Short mmCIF file of C-alpha atoms in Angstrom, two decimals:
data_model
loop_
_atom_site.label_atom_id
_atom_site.label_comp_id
_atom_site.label_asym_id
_atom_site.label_seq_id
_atom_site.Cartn_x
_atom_site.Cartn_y
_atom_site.Cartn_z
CA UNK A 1042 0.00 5.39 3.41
CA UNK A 1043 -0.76 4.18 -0.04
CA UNK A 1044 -1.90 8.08 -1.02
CA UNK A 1045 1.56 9.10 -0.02
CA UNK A 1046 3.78 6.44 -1.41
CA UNK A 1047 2.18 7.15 -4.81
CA UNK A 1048 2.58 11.12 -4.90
CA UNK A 1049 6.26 10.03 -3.47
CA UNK A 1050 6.22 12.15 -0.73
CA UNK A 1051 8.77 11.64 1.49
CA UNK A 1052 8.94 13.19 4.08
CA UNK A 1053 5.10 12.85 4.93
CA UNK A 1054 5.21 9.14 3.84
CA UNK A 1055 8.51 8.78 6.89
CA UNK A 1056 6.24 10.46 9.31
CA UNK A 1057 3.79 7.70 8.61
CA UNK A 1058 5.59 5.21 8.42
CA UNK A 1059 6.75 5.87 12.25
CA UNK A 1060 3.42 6.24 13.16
CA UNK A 1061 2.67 2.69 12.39
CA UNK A 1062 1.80 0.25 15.23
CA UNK A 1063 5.36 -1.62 16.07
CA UNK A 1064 2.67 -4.78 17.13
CA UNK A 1065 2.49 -7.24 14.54
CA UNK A 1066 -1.06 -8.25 15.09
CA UNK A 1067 -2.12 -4.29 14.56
CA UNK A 1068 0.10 -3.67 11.56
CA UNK A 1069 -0.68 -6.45 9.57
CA UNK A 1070 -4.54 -5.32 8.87
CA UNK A 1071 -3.07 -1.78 7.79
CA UNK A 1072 -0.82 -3.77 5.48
CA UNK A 1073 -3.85 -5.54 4.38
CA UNK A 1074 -5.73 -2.80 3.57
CA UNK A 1075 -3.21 -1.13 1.61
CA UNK A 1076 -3.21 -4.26 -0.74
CA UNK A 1077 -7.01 -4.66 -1.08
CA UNK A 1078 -7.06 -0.74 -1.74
CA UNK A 1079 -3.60 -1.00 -4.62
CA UNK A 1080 -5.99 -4.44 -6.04
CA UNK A 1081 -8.62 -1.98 -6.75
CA UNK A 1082 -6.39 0.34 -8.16
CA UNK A 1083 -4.81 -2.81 -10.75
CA UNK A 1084 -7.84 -3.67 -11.41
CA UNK A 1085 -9.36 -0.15 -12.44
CA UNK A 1086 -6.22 0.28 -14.85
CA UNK A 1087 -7.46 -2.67 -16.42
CA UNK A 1088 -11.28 -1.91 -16.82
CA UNK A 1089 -13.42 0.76 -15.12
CA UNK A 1090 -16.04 -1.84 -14.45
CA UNK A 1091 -13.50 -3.06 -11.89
CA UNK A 1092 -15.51 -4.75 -8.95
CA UNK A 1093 -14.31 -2.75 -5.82
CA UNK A 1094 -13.78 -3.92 -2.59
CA UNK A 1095 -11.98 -0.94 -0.87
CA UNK A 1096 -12.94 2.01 -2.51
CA UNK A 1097 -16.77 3.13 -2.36
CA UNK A 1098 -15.99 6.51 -4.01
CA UNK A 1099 -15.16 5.01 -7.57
CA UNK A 1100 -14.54 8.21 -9.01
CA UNK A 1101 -11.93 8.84 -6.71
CA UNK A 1102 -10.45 5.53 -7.33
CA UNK A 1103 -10.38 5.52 -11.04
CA UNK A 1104 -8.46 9.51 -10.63
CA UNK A 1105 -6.15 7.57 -8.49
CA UNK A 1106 -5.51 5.11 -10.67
CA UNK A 1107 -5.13 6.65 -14.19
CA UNK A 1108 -3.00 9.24 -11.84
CA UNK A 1109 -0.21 6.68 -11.49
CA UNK A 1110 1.94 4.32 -13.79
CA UNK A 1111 0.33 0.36 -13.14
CA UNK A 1112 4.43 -0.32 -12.81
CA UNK A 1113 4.36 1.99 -9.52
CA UNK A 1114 1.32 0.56 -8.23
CA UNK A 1115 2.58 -3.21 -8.90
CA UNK A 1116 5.97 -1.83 -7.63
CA UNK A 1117 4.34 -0.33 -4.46
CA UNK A 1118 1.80 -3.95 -4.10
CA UNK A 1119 4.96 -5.89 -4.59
CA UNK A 1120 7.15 -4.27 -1.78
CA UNK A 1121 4.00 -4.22 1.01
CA UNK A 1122 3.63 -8.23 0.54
CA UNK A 1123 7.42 -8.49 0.41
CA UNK A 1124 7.02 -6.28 4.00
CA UNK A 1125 4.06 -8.95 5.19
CA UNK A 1126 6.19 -12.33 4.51
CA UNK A 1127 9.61 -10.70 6.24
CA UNK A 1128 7.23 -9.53 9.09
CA UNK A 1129 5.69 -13.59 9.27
CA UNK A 1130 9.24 -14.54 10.05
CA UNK A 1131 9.40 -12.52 13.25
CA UNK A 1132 11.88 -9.99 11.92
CA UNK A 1133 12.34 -6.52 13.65
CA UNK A 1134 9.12 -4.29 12.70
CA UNK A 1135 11.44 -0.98 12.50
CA UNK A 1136 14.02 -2.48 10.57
CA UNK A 1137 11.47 -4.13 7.95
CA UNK A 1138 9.38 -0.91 7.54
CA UNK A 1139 12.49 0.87 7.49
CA UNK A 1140 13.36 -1.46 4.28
CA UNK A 1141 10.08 -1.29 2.87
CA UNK A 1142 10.36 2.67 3.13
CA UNK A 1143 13.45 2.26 1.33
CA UNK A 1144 12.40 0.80 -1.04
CA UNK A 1145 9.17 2.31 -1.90
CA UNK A 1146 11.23 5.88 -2.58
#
């Protein structure tokens, strides 16, 4: 999800984005993840001796990383947490990934 959302494809990224489990307690760990794996990817923009906990392929991190502007990744970790506090309020899944998707193009 995070791959897609960064090379701003759209279509692909929608696709996803349906795909997603419509359960709260099995979205939230994918939502998770993509913040502990956009953490690593701050963190690498800031120092290449970045401790990692998502990525074990640090070369492939650190491409990712100086592939993309740090205000698209903060941009892109901002909207997911934005997604996780409107889902903790018991708000439609579809309609708040709908918004997130929104807002990520």
């Amino acid at each position: 999800m995070v791959t897609l959302a960064l090379s701003k494809n759209t279509l692909a990224l929608a696709e996803l984005v349906a795909m997603l489990p419509t359960k709260q307690d099995e979205l939230f760990p994918i939502l998770t993840y993509a913040e502990t794996l956009l953490r690593d990817l701050i963190l690498l923009k800031k120092s290449e001796d970045a401790v990692l906990c998502f990525y074990s392929d640090r070369e492939k991190a650190i491409e990712l990383s100086y592939s993309t502007s740090l205000s698209t990744i903060l941009s892109l970790y901002s909207q997911i947490g934005k997604t996780k506090d409107t889902l903790q309020r018991n708000a439609n899944i579809k309609l708040t990934l709908s918004v997130m998707l929104a807002n990520i193009q």
